[in-house]
Short mmCIF file of C-alpha atoms and ligand atoms in Angstrom, two decimals:
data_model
loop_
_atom_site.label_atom_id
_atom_site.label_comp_id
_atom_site.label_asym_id
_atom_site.label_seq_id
_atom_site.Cartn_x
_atom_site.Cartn_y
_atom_site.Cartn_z
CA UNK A 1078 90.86 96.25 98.08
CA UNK A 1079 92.86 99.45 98.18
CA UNK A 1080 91.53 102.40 96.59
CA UNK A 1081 92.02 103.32 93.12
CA UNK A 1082 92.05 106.64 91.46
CA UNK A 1083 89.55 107.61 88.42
CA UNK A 1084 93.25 107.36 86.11
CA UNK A 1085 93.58 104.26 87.15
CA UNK A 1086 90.45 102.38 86.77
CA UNK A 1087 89.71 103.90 83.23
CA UNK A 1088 93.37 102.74 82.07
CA UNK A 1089 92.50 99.39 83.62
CA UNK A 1090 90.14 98.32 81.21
CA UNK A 1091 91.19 95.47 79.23
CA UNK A 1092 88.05 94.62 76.42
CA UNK A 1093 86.91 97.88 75.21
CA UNK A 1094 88.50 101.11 73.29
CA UNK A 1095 90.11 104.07 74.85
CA UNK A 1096 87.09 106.37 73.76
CA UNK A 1097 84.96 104.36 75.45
CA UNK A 1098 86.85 103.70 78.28
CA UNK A 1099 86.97 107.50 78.68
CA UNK A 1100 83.07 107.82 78.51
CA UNK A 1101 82.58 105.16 81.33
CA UNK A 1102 80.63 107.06 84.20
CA UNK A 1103 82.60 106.03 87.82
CA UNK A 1104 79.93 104.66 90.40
CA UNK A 1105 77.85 106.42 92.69
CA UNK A 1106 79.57 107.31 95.41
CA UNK A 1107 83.49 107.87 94.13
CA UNK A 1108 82.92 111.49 93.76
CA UNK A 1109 82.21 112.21 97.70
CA UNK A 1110 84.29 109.35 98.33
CA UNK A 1111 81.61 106.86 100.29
CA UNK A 1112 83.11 103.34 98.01
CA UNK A 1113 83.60 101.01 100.54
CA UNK A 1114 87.06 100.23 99.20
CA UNK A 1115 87.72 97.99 103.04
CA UNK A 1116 84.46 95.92 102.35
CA UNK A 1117 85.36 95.07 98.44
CA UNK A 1118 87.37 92.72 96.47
CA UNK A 1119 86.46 94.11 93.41
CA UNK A 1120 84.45 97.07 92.14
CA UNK A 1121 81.46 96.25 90.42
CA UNK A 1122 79.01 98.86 89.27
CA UNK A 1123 76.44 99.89 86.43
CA UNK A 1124 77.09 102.40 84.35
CA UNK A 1125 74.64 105.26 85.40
CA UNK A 1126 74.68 106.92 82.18
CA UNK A 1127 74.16 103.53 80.26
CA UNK A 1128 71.89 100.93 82.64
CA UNK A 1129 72.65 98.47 79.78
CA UNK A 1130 76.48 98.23 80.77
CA UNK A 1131 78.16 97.52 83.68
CA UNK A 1132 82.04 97.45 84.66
CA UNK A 1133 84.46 95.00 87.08
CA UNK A 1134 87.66 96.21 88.45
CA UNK A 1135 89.69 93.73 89.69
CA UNK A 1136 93.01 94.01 91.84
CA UNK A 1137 96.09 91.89 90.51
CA UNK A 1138 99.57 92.01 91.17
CA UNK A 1139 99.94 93.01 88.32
CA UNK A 1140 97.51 96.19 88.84
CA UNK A 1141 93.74 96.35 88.05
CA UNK A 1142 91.91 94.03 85.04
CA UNK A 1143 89.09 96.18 84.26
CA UNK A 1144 85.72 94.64 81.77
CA UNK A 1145 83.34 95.91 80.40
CA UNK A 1146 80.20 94.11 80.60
CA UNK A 1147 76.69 93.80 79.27
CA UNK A 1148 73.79 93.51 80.97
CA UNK A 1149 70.97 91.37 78.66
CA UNK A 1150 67.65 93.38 78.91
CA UNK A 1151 65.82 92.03 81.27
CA UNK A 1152 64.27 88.31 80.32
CA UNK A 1153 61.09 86.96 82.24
CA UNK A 1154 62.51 85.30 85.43
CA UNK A 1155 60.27 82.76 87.66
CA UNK A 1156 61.10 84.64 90.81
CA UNK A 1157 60.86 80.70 92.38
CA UNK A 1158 63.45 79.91 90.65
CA UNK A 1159 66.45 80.37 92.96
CA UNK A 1160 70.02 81.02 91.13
CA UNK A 1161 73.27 81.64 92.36
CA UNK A 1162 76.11 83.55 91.37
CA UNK A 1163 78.63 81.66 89.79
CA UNK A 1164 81.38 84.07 91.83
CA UNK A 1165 80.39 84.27 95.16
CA UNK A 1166 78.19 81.81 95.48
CA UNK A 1167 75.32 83.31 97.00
CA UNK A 1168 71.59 82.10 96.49
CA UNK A 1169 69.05 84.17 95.05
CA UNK A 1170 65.77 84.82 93.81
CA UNK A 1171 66.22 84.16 90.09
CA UNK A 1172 65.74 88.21 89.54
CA UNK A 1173 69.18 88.88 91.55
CA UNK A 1174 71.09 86.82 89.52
CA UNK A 1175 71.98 87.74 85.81
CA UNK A 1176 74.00 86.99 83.08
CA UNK A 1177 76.88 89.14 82.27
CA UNK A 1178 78.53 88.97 78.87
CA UNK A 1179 81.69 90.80 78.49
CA UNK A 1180 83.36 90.96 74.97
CA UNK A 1181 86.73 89.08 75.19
CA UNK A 1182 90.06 91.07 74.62
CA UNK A 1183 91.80 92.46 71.55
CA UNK A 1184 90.94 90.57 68.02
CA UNK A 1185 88.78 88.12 68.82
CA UNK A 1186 86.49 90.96 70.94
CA UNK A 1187 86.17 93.29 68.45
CA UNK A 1188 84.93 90.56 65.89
CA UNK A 1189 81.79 89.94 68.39
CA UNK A 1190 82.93 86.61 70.36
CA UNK A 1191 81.95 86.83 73.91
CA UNK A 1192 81.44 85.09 77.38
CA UNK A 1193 78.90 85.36 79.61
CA UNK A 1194 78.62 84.71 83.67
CA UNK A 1195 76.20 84.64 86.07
CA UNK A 1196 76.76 87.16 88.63
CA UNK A 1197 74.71 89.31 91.08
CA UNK A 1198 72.40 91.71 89.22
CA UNK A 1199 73.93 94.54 91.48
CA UNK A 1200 77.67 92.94 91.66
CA UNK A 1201 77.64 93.46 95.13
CA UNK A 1202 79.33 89.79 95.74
CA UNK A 1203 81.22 91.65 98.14
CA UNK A 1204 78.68 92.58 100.48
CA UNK A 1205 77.24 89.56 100.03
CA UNK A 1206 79.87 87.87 101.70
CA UNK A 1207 80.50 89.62 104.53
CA UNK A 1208 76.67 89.90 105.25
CA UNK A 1209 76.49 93.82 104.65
CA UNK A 1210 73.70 92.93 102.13
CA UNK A 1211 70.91 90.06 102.05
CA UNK A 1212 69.83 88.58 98.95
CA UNK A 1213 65.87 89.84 98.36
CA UNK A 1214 63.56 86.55 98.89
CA UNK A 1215 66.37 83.64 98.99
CA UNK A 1216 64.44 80.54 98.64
CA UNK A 1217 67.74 78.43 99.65
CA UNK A 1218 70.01 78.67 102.66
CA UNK A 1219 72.82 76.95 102.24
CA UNK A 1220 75.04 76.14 105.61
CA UNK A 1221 78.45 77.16 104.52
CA UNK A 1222 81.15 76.30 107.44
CA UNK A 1223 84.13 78.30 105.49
CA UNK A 1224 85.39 81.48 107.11
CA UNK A 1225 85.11 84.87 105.81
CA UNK A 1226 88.32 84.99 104.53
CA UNK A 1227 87.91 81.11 102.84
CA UNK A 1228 84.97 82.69 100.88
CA UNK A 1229 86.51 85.21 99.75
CA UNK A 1230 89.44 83.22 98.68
CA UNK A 1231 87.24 81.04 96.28
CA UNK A 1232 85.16 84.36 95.08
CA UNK A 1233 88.34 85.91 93.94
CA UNK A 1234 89.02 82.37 92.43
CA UNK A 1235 86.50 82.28 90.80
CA UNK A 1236 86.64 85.84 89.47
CA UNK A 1237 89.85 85.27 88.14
CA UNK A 1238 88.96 82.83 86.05
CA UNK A 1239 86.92 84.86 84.16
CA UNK A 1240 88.89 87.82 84.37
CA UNK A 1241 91.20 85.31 82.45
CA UNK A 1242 88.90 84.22 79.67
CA UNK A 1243 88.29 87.64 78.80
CA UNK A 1244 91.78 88.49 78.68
CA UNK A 1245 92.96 85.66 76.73
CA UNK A 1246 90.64 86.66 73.61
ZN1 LIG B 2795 77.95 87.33 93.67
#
């Protein structure tokens, strides 16, 4: 993705105020400038001041969709269970999965309503794909014969349409 500027990833945000928008704290690594903006197709990070909440960027046409999104605390996971994320489709140990709930846009957000996905814990789907990260003790290989560029595709897919639930409202 190309890079953004701090301006415009805290005006992208699309399900929480301006105040908090404002209070967000920008990953690790965009103050000395070491995000690998060539190796993402969205930026995905936890807040570091606030390990409860974490935040999606995602490029459009139409510029950046930003979300908040909340990070359950952490439920007892069978770490034999495998799970996969429902955006890139990579296999993990049930811990490096979890469920993401982001509050939907406008009205309907601000009255409590919701929807969840499962993604990787770390939102690294990114890395995942191009093999710059392994998933910690996957039980499950799957044989995928789609290219780089194929996976992608169907990540970003997939990513949209949640990125369009929670803008709908
Ligand atoms: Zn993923």
């Amino acid at each position: 993705m190309e890079p953004l500027d701090e301006r415009a990833i805290r005006a992208s945000f699309v399900n929480c105020s301006k105040g908090e928008a404002s209070r967000i704290k920008l990953p690790a690594g965009f103050a000395d400038g070491s995000v690998p903006w060539s190796d993402l197709d969205f930026l995905g990070w936890t807040d570091p001041g606030a390990p409860q909440r974490a935040l999606l960027v995602v490029p459009g046409a139409d510029g950046p969709t930003g979300m908040v999104l909340r990070r359950p605390s952490e439920r007892k996971v069978s770490a034999l269970r495998s799970s996969m994320c429902r955006i890139c489709l990579t296999d993990h140990a049930a811990s490096g999965v979890a469920l993401f709930v982001a509050p939907l846009a406008g009205p309907a957000g601000r009255n409590g309503n919701t929807v969840g996905e499962y993604i990787c814990a770390d939102l690294a789907c990114s890395l995942y794909l191009r093999g710059k990260r392994q998933p910690k003790m996957r039980l499950v290989r799957r044989e995928e014969t789609l290219s780089l560029a194929e996976r992608v595709d169907r990540a970003l897919t997939n990513l949209a349409a949640f990125t369009g639930r929670v803008v709908a409202g």
